CSV table of C-alpha atoms in Angstrom, one decimal:
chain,number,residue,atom,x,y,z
A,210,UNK,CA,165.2,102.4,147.6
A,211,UNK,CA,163.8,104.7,144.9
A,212,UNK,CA,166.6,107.3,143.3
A,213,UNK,CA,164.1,109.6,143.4
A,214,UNK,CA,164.2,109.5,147.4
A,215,UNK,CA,165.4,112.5,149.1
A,216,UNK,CA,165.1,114.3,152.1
A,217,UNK,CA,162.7,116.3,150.9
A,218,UNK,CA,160.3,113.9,150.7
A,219,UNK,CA,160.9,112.5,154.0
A,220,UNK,CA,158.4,113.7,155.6
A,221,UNK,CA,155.1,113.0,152.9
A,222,UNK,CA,156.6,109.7,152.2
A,223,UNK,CA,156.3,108.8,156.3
A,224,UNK,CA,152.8,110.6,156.2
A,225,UNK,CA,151.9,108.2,153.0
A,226,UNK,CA,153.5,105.3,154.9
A,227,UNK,CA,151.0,105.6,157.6
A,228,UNK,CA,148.0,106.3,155.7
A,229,UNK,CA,148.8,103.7,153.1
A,230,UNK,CA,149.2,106.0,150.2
A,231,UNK,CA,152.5,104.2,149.5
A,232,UNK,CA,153.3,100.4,149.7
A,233,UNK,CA,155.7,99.3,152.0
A,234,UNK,CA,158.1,95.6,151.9
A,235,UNK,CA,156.9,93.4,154.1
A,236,UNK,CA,160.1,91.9,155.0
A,237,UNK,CA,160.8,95.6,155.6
A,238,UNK,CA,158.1,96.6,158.4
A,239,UNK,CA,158.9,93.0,160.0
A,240,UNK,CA,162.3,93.4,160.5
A,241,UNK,CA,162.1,97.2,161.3
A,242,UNK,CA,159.4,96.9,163.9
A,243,UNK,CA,161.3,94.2,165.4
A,244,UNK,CA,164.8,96.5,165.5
A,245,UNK,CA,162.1,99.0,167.1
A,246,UNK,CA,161.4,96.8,169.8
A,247,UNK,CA,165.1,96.1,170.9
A,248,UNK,CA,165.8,99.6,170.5
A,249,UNK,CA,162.5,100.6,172.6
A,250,UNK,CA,163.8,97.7,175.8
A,251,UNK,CA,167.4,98.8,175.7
A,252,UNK,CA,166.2,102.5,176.0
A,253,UNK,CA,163.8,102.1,178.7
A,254,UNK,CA,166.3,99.6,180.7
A,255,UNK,CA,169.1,102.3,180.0
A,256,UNK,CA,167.0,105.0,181.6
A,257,UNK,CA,166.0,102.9,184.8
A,258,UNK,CA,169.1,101.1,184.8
A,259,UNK,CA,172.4,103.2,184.4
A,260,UNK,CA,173.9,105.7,186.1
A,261,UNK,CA,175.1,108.5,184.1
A,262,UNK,CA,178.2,110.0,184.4
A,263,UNK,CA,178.1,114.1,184.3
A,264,UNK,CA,180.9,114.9,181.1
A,265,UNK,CA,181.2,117.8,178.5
A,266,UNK,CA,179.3,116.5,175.8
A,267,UNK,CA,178.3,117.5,172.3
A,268,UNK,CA,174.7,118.3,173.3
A,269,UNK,CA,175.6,120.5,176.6
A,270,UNK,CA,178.5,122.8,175.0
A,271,UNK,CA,176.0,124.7,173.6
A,272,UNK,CA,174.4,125.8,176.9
A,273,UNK,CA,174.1,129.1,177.4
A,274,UNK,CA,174.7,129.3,180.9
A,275,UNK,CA,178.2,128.1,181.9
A,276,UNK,CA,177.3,128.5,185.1
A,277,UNK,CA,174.6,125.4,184.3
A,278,UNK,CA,177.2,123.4,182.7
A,279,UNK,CA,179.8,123.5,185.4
A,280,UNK,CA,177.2,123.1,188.2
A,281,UNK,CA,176.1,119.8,186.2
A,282,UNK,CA,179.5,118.5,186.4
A,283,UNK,CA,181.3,119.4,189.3
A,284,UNK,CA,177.9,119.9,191.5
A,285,UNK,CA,175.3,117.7,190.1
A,286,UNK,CA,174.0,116.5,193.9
A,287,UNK,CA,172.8,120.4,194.2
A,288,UNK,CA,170.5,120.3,191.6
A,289,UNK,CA,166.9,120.1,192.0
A,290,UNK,CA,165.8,116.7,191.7
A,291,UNK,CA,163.6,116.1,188.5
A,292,UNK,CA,160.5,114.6,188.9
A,293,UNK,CA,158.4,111.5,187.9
A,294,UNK,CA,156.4,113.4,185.3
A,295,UNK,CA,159.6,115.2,183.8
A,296,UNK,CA,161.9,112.0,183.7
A,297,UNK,CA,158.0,110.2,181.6
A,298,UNK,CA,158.3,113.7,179.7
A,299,UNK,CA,162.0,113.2,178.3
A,300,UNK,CA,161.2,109.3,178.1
A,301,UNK,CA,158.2,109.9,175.8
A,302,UNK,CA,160.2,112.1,173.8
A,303,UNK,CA,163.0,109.8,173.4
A,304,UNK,CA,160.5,107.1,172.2
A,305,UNK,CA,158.9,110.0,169.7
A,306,UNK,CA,162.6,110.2,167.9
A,307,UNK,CA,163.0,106.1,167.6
A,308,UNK,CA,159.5,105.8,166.3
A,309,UNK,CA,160.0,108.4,163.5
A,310,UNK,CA,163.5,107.2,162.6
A,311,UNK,CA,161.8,103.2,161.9
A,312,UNK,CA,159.1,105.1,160.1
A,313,UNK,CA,161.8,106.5,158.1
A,314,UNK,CA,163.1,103.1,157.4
A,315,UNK,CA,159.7,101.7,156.4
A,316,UNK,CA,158.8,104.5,154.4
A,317,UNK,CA,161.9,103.7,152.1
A,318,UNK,CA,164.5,106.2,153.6
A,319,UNK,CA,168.4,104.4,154.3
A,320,UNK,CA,168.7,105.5,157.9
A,321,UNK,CA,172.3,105.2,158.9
A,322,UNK,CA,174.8,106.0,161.9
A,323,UNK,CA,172.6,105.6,164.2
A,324,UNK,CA,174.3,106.8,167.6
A,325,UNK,CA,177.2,106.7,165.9
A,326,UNK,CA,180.3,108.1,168.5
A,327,UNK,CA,181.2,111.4,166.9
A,328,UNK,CA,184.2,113.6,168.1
A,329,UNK,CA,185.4,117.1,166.9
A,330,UNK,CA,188.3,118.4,169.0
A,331,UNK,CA,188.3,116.5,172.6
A,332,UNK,CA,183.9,116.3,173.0
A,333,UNK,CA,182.0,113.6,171.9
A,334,UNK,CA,178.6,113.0,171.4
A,335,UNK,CA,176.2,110.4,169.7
A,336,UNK,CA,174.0,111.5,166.7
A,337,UNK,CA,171.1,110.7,166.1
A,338,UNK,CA,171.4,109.3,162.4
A,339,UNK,CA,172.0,109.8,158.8
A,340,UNK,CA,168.9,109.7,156.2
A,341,UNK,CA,169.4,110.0,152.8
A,342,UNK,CA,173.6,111.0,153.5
A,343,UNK,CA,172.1,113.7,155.6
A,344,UNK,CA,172.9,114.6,159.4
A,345,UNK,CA,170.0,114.4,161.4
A,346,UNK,CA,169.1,115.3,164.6
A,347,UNK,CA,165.2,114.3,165.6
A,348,UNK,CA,163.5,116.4,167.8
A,349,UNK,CA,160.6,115.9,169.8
A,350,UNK,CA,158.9,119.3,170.4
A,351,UNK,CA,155.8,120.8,172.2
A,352,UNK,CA,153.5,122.9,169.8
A,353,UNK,CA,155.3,125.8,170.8
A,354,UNK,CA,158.7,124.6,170.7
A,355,UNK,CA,158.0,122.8,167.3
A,356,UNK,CA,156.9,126.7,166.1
A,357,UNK,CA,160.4,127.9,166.5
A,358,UNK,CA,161.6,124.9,164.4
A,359,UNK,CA,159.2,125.5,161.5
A,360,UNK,CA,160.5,129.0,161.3
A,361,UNK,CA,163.7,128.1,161.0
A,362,UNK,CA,165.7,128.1,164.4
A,363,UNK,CA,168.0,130.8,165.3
A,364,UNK,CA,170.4,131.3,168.1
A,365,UNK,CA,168.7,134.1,170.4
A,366,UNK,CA,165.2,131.8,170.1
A,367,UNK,CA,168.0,128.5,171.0
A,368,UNK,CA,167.6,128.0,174.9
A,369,UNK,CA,169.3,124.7,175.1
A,370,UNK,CA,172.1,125.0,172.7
A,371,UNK,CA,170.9,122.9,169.5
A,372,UNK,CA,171.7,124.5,167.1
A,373,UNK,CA,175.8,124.4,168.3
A,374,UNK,CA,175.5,121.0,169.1
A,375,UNK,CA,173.7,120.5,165.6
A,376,UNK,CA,176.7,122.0,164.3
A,377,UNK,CA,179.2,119.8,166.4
A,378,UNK,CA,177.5,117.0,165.0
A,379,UNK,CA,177.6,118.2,161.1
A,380,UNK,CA,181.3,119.0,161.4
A,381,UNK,CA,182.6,115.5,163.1
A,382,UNK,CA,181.0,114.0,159.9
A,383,UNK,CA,182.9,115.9,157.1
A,384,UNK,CA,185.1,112.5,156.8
A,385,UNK,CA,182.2,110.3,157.0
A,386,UNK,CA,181.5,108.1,153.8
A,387,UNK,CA,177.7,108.2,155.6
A,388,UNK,CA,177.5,112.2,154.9
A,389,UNK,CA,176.8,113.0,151.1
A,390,UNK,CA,175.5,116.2,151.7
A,391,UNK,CA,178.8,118.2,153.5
A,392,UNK,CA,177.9,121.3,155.7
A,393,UNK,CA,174.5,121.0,156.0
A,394,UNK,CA,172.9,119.7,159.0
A,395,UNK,CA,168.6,118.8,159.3
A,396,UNK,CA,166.7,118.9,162.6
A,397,UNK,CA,163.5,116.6,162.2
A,398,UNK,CA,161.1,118.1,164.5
A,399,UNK,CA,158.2,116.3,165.6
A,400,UNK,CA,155.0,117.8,167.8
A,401,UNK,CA,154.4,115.4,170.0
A,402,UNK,CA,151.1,116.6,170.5
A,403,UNK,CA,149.5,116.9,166.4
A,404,UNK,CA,151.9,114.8,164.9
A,405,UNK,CA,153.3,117.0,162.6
A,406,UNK,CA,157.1,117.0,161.2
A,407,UNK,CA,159.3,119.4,160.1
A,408,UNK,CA,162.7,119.5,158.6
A,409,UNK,CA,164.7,122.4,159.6
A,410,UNK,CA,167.4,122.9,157.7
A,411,UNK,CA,170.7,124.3,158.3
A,412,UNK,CA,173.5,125.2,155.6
A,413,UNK,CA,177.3,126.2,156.9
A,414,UNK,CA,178.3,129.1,154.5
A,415,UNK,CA,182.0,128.6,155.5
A,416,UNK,CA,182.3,125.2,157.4
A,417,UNK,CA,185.9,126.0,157.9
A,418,UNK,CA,185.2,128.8,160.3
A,419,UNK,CA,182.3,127.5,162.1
A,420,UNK,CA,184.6,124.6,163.0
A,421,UNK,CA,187.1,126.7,164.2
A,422,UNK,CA,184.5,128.6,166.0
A,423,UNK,CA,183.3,125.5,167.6
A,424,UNK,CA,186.6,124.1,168.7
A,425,UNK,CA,187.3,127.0,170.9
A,426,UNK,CA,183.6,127.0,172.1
A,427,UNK,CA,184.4,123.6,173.1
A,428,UNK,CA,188.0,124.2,174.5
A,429,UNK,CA,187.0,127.3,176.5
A,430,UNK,CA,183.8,125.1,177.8
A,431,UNK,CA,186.5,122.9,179.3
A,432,UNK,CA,188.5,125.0,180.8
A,433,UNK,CA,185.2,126.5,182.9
A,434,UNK,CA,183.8,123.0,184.0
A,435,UNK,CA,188.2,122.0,185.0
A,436,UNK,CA,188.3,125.4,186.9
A,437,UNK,CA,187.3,124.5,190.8
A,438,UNK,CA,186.0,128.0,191.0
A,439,UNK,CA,182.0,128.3,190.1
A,440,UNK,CA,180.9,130.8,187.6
A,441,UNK,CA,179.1,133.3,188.8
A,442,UNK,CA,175.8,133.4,186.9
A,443,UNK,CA,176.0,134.6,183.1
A,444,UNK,CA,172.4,134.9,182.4
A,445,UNK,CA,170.4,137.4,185.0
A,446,UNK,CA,167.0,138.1,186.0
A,447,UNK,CA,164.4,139.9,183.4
A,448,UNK,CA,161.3,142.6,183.8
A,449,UNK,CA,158.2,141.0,185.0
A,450,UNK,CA,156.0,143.3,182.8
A,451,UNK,CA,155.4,146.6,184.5
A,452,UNK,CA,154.8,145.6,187.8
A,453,UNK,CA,158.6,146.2,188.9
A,454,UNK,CA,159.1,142.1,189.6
A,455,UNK,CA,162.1,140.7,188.1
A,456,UNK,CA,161.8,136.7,187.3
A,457,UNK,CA,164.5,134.8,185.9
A,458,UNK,CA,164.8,134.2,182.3
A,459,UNK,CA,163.7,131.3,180.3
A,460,UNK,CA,167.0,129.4,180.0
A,461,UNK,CA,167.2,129.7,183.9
A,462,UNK,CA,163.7,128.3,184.6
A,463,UNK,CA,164.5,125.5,183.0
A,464,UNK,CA,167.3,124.7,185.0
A,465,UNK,CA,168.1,123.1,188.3
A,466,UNK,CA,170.4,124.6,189.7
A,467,UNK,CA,168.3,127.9,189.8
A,468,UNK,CA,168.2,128.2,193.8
A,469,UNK,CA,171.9,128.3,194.1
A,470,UNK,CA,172.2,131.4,191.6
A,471,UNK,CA,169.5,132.9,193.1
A,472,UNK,CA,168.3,131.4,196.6
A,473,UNK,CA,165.6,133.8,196.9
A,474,UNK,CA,163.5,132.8,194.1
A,475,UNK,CA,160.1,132.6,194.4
A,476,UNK,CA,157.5,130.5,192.5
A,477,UNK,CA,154.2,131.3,191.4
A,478,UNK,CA,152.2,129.4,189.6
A,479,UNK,CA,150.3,131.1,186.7
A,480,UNK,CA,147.6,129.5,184.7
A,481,UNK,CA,150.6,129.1,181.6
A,482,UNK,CA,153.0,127.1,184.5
A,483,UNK,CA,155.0,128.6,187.2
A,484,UNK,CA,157.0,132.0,187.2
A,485,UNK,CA,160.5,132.4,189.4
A,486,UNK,CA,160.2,135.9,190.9
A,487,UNK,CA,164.2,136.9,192.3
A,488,UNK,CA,162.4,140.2,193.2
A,489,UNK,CA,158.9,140.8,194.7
A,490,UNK,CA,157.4,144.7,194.6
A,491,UNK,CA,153.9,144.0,193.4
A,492,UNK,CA,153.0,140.0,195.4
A,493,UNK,CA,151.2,138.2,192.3
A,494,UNK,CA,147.1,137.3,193.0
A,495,UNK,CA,148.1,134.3,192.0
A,496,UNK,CA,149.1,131.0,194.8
A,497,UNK,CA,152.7,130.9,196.0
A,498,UNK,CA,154.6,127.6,196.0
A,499,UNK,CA,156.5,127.6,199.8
């Protein structure tokens, strides 16, 4: 690799890969492609395959519904079902992240710690890699998601907790030989839709703190999903503009235990996707899903 490689030039040298701007090894591609490949089948077989086993894991502590997280743990058979075209959706994406992380390889970047087991406290999780001694976690995002990423993510714009788990993942590495760059954790985002990649980057100013901040997080996340008591819900219904409809917020139309928070939910379904009314003055023009 060149010693002029950073991070910072991740992302044009993957462009220049692809466009051919920039040679590449032979022996490189070859071998790469065929790690892709094994990587791709175990994935997919994984997915169709295994059964998963609901746990408190680095990527869910960060949820900002507890409610959510214990539900998904001690309830999980009371969830909505996800369907064919979500399950394709989150497979897609998954093969979105492999492919940029070979293209990293190719393009001259040491990827490392690939799903590497990482623990802080009593949660584990697997990270995505390290590039260039760097903690990385690759996104795949739609064209609106991926817009929150460029501007830098912050927490009230986080719906699904990335930006803790992020940081779960950057503090289990402060031992790690793998991690140059201490502190500091990179989300590679990736529209799935034009292609484009971003590296959003995010800088503890006292990693001592955070990580004490983030071992309570996780202890008193715990202690909610071991209680045999359910939450009752943390995130409530919002303004439907001025029509005196409530609907439920983002984070809880995303999730699928909605209907057992609030079992009379309705669903409309709006030319920009469907809308979870909890309370009905004004009956949208709009067609009803019953």
């Amino acid at each position: 690799m060149d010693k002029d490689y950073t991070i910072d030039t991740l992302i044009e040298d993957i462009y220049a890969t692809l466009t051919r701007d920039k040679p590449v090894d032979r022996d490189v591609v070859l071998k790469e492609c065929e790690a892709f490949g094994e990587r791709m089948s175990k994935m997919l077989a994984n997915r169709l395959l295994e059964t998963r086993v609901p746990t408190v894991s680095m990527s869910q502590v960060g949820q900002p519904c507890v409610t959510k997280l214990w539900s998904s743990v001690n309830e999980p058979e009371k969830g909505e079902p996800l369907t064919g075209d979500t399950l394709f959706k989150f497979l897609y994406g998954d093969m979105v992240e492999e492919l940029t992380l070979s293209l990293s390889v190719i393009a001259g970047h040491p990827v490392e710690g690939t799903q590497d087991r990482m623990t802080l406290g009593t949660v584990s999780g697997s990270r995505d890699a390290v590039i260039d001694g760097c903690t990385v976690d690759v996104k795949s995002a739609s064209p609106y998601a991926f817009l929150k990423f460029k501007a830098g993510l912050t927490h009230d714009k986080d719906a699904f907790g990335y930006l803790t788990q992020l940081g779960l993942y950057t503090c289990a590495a402060k031992d790690d030989p793998l991690v140059t760059e201490k502190g500091v954790g990179y989300f590679l985002a990736v529209d799935k839709v034009s292609g484009k990649m971003h590296l959003d980057k995010h800088r503890m100013e006292d990693p001592e703190e955070t990580e004490f901040s983030l071992l309570e997080m996780c202890a008193d996340r715990q202690a909610v999903v071991a209680s045999s008591e359910r939450p009752s819900p943390s995130i409530h219904p919002v303004p439907d503009g001025k029509s005196g409809n409530m609907k439920l917020d983002t984070v809880c139309s995303y999730c699928a235990f909605k209907k057992e928070c609030y079992p009379e939910v309705r669903t409309f379904l709006y030319s920009n996707g469907p809308r979870f009314l909890t309370r009905v003055v004004r009956t949208p023009d709009v067609f009803e899903v019953t």
